[in-house]
Amino acid sequence: FYTSTFDASKQSRAQCLREFAPNLFPTEREKFVVVYLGRLSHEKQPDVFLETVIRLKNDHENFAAIIAGDGAMNGELQARIQ
């Protein structure tokens, strides 16, 4: 897992993906990449995305996951990842 934050006031979400995604897996282009892109808040449920990714990772190795965003759940999600 890779974690990072971006300042939405300085760049759009699309710019964030273009900045981070191509550099995350440069030699693993055959992998399927799933992305959560948005505010890390309870109402957006990024924890559900993360739990789904963890379950999938146990059964499938041919994918990568990116969580891009910032918000109140940032620390909680990073702690869960590590």
GROMACS .gro file of N, CA, C and O in nm:
model
  328
    1PHE      N    1   0.084  -0.118   0.000
    1PHE     CA    2   0.000   0.000   0.000
    1PHE      C    3   0.088   0.123   0.000
    1PHE      O    4   0.195   0.124   0.059
    2TYR      N    5   0.041   0.227  -0.065
    2TYR     CA    6   0.111   0.354  -0.069
    2TYR      C    7   0.017   0.460  -0.015
    2TYR      O    8  -0.098   0.464  -0.052
    3THR      N    9   0.065   0.541   0.075
    3THR     CA   10  -0.020   0.647   0.128
    3THR      C   11   0.044   0.782   0.100
    3THR      O   12   0.166   0.796   0.105
    4SER      N   13  -0.038   0.877   0.069
    4SER     CA   14   0.008   1.013   0.046
    4SER      C   15  -0.112   1.105   0.057
    4SER      O   16  -0.227   1.061   0.055
    5THR      N   17  -0.086   1.231   0.070
    5THR     CA   18  -0.193   1.330   0.074
    5THR      C   19  -0.166   1.435  -0.032
    5THR      O   20  -0.053   1.450  -0.079
    6PHE      N   21  -0.269   1.507  -0.069
    6PHE     CA   22  -0.251   1.616  -0.163
    6PHE      C   23  -0.339   1.732  -0.120
    6PHE      O   24  -0.437   1.715  -0.050
    7ASP      N   25  -0.299   1.850  -0.161
    7ASP     CA   26  -0.373   1.972  -0.129
    7ASP      C   27  -0.470   2.000  -0.242
    7ASP      O   28  -0.430   2.043  -0.350
    8ALA      N   29  -0.599   1.975  -0.217
    8ALA     CA   30  -0.701   1.991  -0.321
    8ALA      C   31  -0.713   2.135  -0.368
    8ALA      O   32  -0.761   2.160  -0.478
    9SER      N   33  -0.670   2.229  -0.286
    9SER     CA   34  -0.679   2.369  -0.328
    9SER      C   35  -0.572   2.403  -0.431
    9SER      O   36  -0.585   2.502  -0.503
   10LYS      N   37  -0.469   2.321  -0.441
   10LYS     CA   38  -0.360   2.348  -0.535
   10LYS      C   39  -0.365   2.263  -0.660
   10LYS      O   40  -0.305   2.295  -0.760
   11GLN      N   41  -0.436   2.151  -0.655
   11GLN     CA   42  -0.444   2.065  -0.773
   11GLN      C   43  -0.575   1.988  -0.771
   11GLN      O   44  -0.630   1.958  -0.667
   12SER      N   45  -0.620   1.955  -0.889
   12SER     CA   46  -0.746   1.880  -0.900
   12SER      C   47  -0.721   1.733  -0.869
   12SER      O   48  -0.607   1.687  -0.864
   13ARG      N   49  -0.828   1.659  -0.849
   13ARG     CA   50  -0.814   1.516  -0.824
   13ARG      C   51  -0.752   1.446  -0.943
   13ARG      O   52  -0.671   1.354  -0.927
   14ALA      N   53  -0.789   1.486  -1.062
   14ALA     CA   54  -0.731   1.425  -1.182
   14ALA      C   55  -0.581   1.450  -1.187
   14ALA      O   56  -0.503   1.361  -1.221
   15GLN      N   57  -0.538   1.571  -1.151
   15GLN     CA   58  -0.396   1.601  -1.149
   15GLN      C   59  -0.324   1.516  -1.044
   15GLN      O   60  -0.212   1.471  -1.066
   16CYS      N   61  -0.391   1.494  -0.932
   16CYS     CA   62  -0.333   1.410  -0.827
   16CYS      C   63  -0.309   1.269  -0.879
   16CYS      O   64  -0.202   1.212  -0.860
   17LEU      N   65  -0.408   1.211  -0.946
   17LEU     CA   66  -0.391   1.076  -1.000
   17LEU      C   67  -0.280   1.070  -1.103
   17LEU      O   68  -0.199   0.977  -1.103
   18ARG      N   69  -0.276   1.169  -1.192
   18ARG     CA   70  -0.169   1.170  -1.292
   18ARG      C   71  -0.033   1.181  -1.226
   18ARG      O   72   0.064   1.123  -1.274
   19GLU      N   73  -0.027   1.253  -1.115
   19GLU     CA   74   0.100   1.270  -1.045
   19GLU      C   75   0.143   1.142  -0.973
   19GLU      O   76   0.258   1.100  -0.983
   20PHE      N   77   0.051   1.078  -0.901
   20PHE     CA   78   0.088   0.963  -0.819
   20PHE      C   79   0.079   0.829  -0.890
   20PHE      O   80   0.167   0.748  -0.878
   21ALA      N   81  -0.028   0.803  -0.960
   21ALA     CA   82  -0.052   0.669  -1.015
   21ALA      C   83   0.056   0.621  -1.111
   21ALA      O   84   0.101   0.508  -1.098
   22PRO      N   85   0.101   0.702  -1.207
   22PRO     CA   86   0.202   0.649  -1.299
   22PRO      C   87   0.333   0.614  -1.231
   22PRO      O   88   0.406   0.528  -1.276
   23ASN      N   89   0.362   0.679  -1.120
   23ASN     CA   90   0.489   0.656  -1.052
   23ASN      C   91   0.483   0.544  -0.949
   23ASN      O   92   0.586   0.501  -0.900
   24LEU      N   93   0.365   0.499  -0.915
   24LEU     CA   94   0.354   0.397  -0.811
   24LEU      C   95   0.394   0.258  -0.858
   24LEU      O   96   0.457   0.184  -0.786
   25PHE      N   97   0.355   0.222  -0.979
   25PHE     CA   98   0.376   0.087  -1.028
   25PHE      C   99   0.437   0.090  -1.169
   25PHE      O  100   0.381   0.035  -1.262
   26PRO      N  101   0.550   0.155  -1.187
   26PRO     CA  102   0.602   0.170  -1.323
   26PRO      C  103   0.640   0.041  -1.391
   26PRO      O  104   0.637   0.033  -1.512
   27THR      N  105   0.673  -0.064  -1.316
   27THR     CA  106   0.714  -0.189  -1.379
   27THR      C  107   0.605  -0.296  -1.370
   27THR      O  108   0.626  -0.407  -1.413
   28GLU      N  109   0.491  -0.261  -1.317
   28GLU     CA  110   0.384  -0.360  -1.299
   28GLU      C  111   0.258  -0.318  -1.375
   28GLU      O  112   0.150  -0.322  -1.321
   29ARG      N  113   0.271  -0.281  -1.498
   29ARG     CA  114   0.158  -0.229  -1.574
   29ARG      C  115   0.050  -0.334  -1.601
   29ARG      O  116  -0.060  -0.299  -1.636
   30GLU      N  117   0.083  -0.460  -1.585
   30GLU     CA  118  -0.018  -0.563  -1.607
   30GLU      C  119  -0.117  -0.572  -1.491
   30GLU      O  120  -0.220  -0.636  -1.503
   31LYS      N  121  -0.088  -0.509  -1.381
   31LYS     CA  122  -0.178  -0.514  -1.266
   31LYS      C  123  -0.302  -0.429  -1.288
   31LYS      O  124  -0.297  -0.325  -1.354
   32PHE      N  125  -0.410  -0.473  -1.230
   32PHE     CA  126  -0.535  -0.398  -1.228
   32PHE      C  127  -0.526  -0.302  -1.109
   32PHE      O  128  -0.490  -0.343  -0.999
   33VAL      N  129  -0.556  -0.176  -1.130
   33VAL     CA  130  -0.545  -0.076  -1.024
   33VAL      C  131  -0.684  -0.026  -0.988
   33VAL      O  132  -0.761   0.015  -1.074
   34VAL      N  133  -0.717  -0.033  -0.857
   34VAL     CA  134  -0.842   0.024  -0.808
   34VAL      C  135  -0.807   0.148  -0.728
   34VAL      O  136  -0.705   0.153  -0.659
   35VAL      N  137  -0.893   0.251  -0.740
   35VAL     CA  138  -0.861   0.380  -0.681
   35VAL      C  139  -0.978   0.433  -0.599
   35VAL      O  140  -1.092   0.429  -0.644
   36TYR      N  141  -0.947   0.482  -0.480
   36TYR     CA  142  -1.041   0.564  -0.403
   36TYR      C  143  -0.984   0.704  -0.412
   36TYR      O  144  -0.871   0.730  -0.373
   37LEU      N  145  -1.063   0.795  -0.463
   37LEU     CA  146  -1.018   0.933  -0.482
   37LEU      C  147  -1.124   1.024  -0.423
   37LEU      O  148  -1.234   1.036  -0.477
   38GLY      N  149  -1.095   1.084  -0.311
   38GLY     CA  150  -1.193   1.171  -0.249
   38GLY      C  151  -1.156   1.207  -0.107
   38GLY      O  152  -1.048   1.176  -0.058
   39ARG      N  153  -1.248   1.272  -0.041
   39ARG     CA  154  -1.228   1.316   0.096
   39ARG      C  155  -1.231   1.194   0.188
   39ARG      O  156  -1.316   1.106   0.175
   40LEU      N  157  -1.138   1.187   0.280
   40LEU     CA  158  -1.130   1.076   0.374
   40LEU      C  159  -1.213   1.109   0.497
   40LEU      O  160  -1.162   1.151   0.601
   41SER      N  161  -1.344   1.093   0.482
   41SER     CA  162  -1.438   1.124   0.590
   41SER      C  163  -1.536   1.009   0.606
   41SER      O  164  -1.555   0.929   0.514
   42HIS      N  165  -1.599   1.001   0.723
   42HIS     CA  166  -1.689   0.889   0.753
   42HIS      C  167  -1.804   0.878   0.652
   42HIS      O  168  -1.840   0.767   0.613
   43GLU      N  169  -1.859   0.990   0.610
   43GLU     CA  170  -1.972   0.983   0.517
   43GLU      C  171  -1.933   0.932   0.378
   43GLU      O  172  -2.015   0.879   0.305
   44LYS      N  173  -1.806   0.940   0.343
   44LYS     CA  174  -1.758   0.887   0.214
   44LYS      C  175  -1.717   0.741   0.223
   44LYS      O  176  -1.693   0.676   0.123
   45GLN      N  177  -1.702   0.688   0.342
   45GLN     CA  178  -1.672   0.548   0.372
   45GLN      C  179  -1.544   0.492   0.306
   45GLN      O  180  -1.544   0.383   0.249
   46PRO      N  181  -1.433   0.563   0.318
   46PRO     CA  182  -1.309   0.506   0.264
   46PRO      C  183  -1.266   0.381   0.340
   46PRO      O  184  -1.193   0.299   0.286
   47ASP      N  185  -1.314   0.365   0.464
   47ASP     CA  186  -1.282   0.245   0.540
   47ASP      C  187  -1.343   0.120   0.477
   47ASP      O  188  -1.284   0.012   0.481
   48VAL      N  189  -1.459   0.134   0.416
   48VAL     CA  190  -1.522   0.022   0.345
   48VAL      C  191  -1.436  -0.016   0.224
   48VAL      O  192  -1.414  -0.134   0.197
   49PHE      N  193  -1.388   0.084   0.151
   49PHE     CA  194  -1.298   0.059   0.038
   49PHE      C  195  -1.174  -0.016   0.086
   49PHE      O  196  -1.135  -0.118   0.028
   50LEU      N  197  -1.113   0.032   0.195
   50LEU     CA  198  -0.992  -0.031   0.246
   50LEU      C  199  -1.017  -0.175   0.291
   50LEU      O  200  -0.937  -0.264   0.260
   51GLU      N  201  -1.125  -0.199   0.360
   51GLU     CA  202  -1.155  -0.336   0.404
   51GLU      C  203  -1.177  -0.429   0.284
   51GLU      O  204  -1.135  -0.544   0.285
   52THR      N  205  -1.241  -0.377   0.180
   52THR     CA  206  -1.262  -0.456   0.058
   52THR      C  207  -1.128  -0.489  -0.007
   52THR      O  208  -1.104  -0.603  -0.049
   53VAL      N  209  -1.039  -0.392  -0.012
   53VAL     CA  210  -0.906  -0.413  -0.071
   53VAL      C  211  -0.829  -0.518   0.010
   53VAL      O  212  -0.765  -0.606  -0.048
   54ILE      N  213  -0.836  -0.510   0.140
   54ILE     CA  214  -0.765  -0.607   0.225
   54ILE      C  215  -0.818  -0.748   0.199
   54ILE      O  216  -0.740  -0.843   0.185
   55ARG      N  217  -0.948  -0.763   0.188
   55ARG     CA  218  -1.006  -0.896   0.160
   55ARG      C  219  -0.965  -0.946   0.022
   55ARG      O  220  -0.931  -1.064   0.005
   56LEU      N  221  -0.968  -0.858  -0.078
   56LEU     CA  222  -0.927  -0.898  -0.213
   56LEU      C  223  -0.780  -0.935  -0.218
   56LEU      O  224  -0.742  -1.029  -0.288
   57LYS      N  225  -0.698  -0.862  -0.146
   57LYS     CA  226  -0.554  -0.887  -0.148
   57LYS      C  227  -0.522  -1.027  -0.095
   57LYS      O  228  -0.425  -1.088  -0.139
   58ASN      N  229  -0.603  -1.077  -0.005
   58ASN     CA  230  -0.581  -1.212   0.048
   58ASN      C  231  -0.604  -1.319  -0.058
   58ASN      O  232  -0.545  -1.426  -0.052
   59ASP      N  233  -0.690  -1.292  -0.156
   59ASP     CA  234  -0.724  -1.390  -0.259
   59ASP      C  235  -0.658  -1.365  -0.394
   59ASP      O  236  -0.643  -1.457  -0.473
   60HIS      N  237  -0.624  -1.241  -0.421
   60HIS     CA  238  -0.571  -1.203  -0.553
   60HIS      C  239  -0.448  -1.115  -0.537
   60HIS      O  240  -0.449  -1.022  -0.459
   61GLU      N  241  -0.346  -1.145  -0.612
   61GLU     CA  242  -0.225  -1.064  -0.605
   61GLU      C  243  -0.209  -0.974  -0.727
   61GLU      O  244  -0.120  -0.890  -0.730
   62ASN      N  245  -0.293  -0.989  -0.826
   62ASN     CA  246  -0.274  -0.918  -0.951
   62ASN      C  247  -0.348  -0.784  -0.952
   62ASN      O  248  -0.411  -0.749  -1.050
   63PHE      N  249  -0.342  -0.710  -0.843
   63PHE     CA  250  -0.400  -0.577  -0.843
   63PHE      C  251  -0.328  -0.490  -0.741
   63PHE      O  252  -0.256  -0.539  -0.655
   64ALA      N  253  -0.346  -0.362  -0.759
   64ALA     CA  254  -0.290  -0.263  -0.667
   64ALA      C  255  -0.401  -0.167  -0.630
   64ALA      O  256  -0.497  -0.150  -0.705
   65ALA      N  257  -0.389  -0.104  -0.515
   65ALA     CA  258  -0.490  -0.010  -0.468
   65ALA      C  259  -0.426   0.123  -0.433
   65ALA      O  260  -0.316   0.127  -0.377
   66ILE      N  261  -0.496   0.229  -0.466
   66ILE     CA  262  -0.450   0.364  -0.435
   66ILE      C  263  -0.561   0.435  -0.360
   66ILE      O  264  -0.676   0.433  -0.404
   67ILE      N  265  -0.528   0.495  -0.248
   67ILE     CA  266  -0.620   0.582  -0.177
   67ILE      C  267  -0.560   0.721  -0.184
   67ILE      O  268  -0.452   0.746  -0.131
   68ALA      N  269  -0.628   0.810  -0.255
   68ALA     CA  270  -0.578   0.947  -0.273
   68ALA      C  271  -0.680   1.044  -0.215
   68ALA      O  272  -0.796   1.044  -0.254
   69GLY      N  273  -0.637   1.123  -0.120
   69GLY     CA  274  -0.725   1.220  -0.058
   69GLY      C  275  -0.674   1.259   0.077
   69GLY      O  276  -0.568   1.215   0.121
   70ASP      N  277  -0.750   1.340   0.145
   70ASP     CA  278  -0.715   1.383   0.278
   70ASP      C  279  -0.843   1.410   0.354
   70ASP      O  280  -0.947   1.434   0.294
   71GLY      N  281  -0.836   1.403   0.486
   71GLY     CA  282  -0.953   1.431   0.566
   71GLY      C  283  -0.939   1.375   0.706
   71GLY      O  284  -0.832   1.328   0.746
   72ALA      N  285  -1.047   1.377   0.779
   72ALA     CA  286  -1.047   1.339   0.920
   72ALA      C  287  -1.005   1.194   0.944
   72ALA      O  288  -0.952   1.162   1.050
   73MET      N  289  -1.025   1.106   0.847
   73MET     CA  290  -0.993   0.964   0.865
   73MET      C  291  -0.851   0.928   0.818
   73MET      O  292  -0.813   0.811   0.821
   74ASN      N  293  -0.773   1.025   0.778
   74ASN     CA  294  -0.640   0.999   0.724
   74ASN      C  295  -0.556   0.915   0.820
   74ASN      O  296  -0.503   0.810   0.782
   75GLY      N  297  -0.542   0.958   0.944
   75GLY     CA  298  -0.460   0.885   1.040
   75GLY      C  299  -0.513   0.746   1.069
   75GLY      O  300  -0.437   0.649   1.080
   76GLU      N  301  -0.644   0.735   1.081
   76GLU     CA  302  -0.708   0.605   1.108
   76GLU      C  303  -0.681   0.506   0.995
   76GLU      O  304  -0.649   0.389   1.019
   77LEU      N  305  -0.693   0.553   0.872
   77LEU     CA  306  -0.670   0.465   0.757
   77LEU      C  307  -0.523   0.426   0.746
   77LEU      O  308  -0.490   0.310   0.718
   78GLN      N  309  -0.433   0.522   0.768
   78GLN     CA  310  -0.291   0.490   0.761
   78GLN      C  311  -0.252   0.389   0.868
   78GLN      O  312  -0.172   0.299   0.843
   79ALA      N  313  -0.308   0.403   0.987
   79ALA     CA  314  -0.280   0.306   1.094
   79ALA      C  315  -0.332   0.168   1.057
   79ALA      O  316  -0.265   0.067   1.085
   80ARG      N  317  -0.446   0.160   0.993
   80ARG     CA  318  -0.503   0.031   0.951
   80ARG      C  319  -0.417  -0.034   0.843
   80ARG      O  320  -0.400  -0.156   0.841
   81ILE      N  321  -0.362   0.046   0.755
   81ILE     CA  322  -0.277  -0.006   0.647
   81ILE      C  323  -0.148  -0.064   0.704
   81ILE      O  324  -0.102  -0.169   0.661
   82GLN      N  325  -0.091   0.001   0.801
   82GLN     CA  326   0.036  -0.045   0.857
   82GLN      C  327   0.008  -0.146   0.963
   82GLN      O  328   0.053  -0.246   0.980
   0.00000   0.00000   0.00000
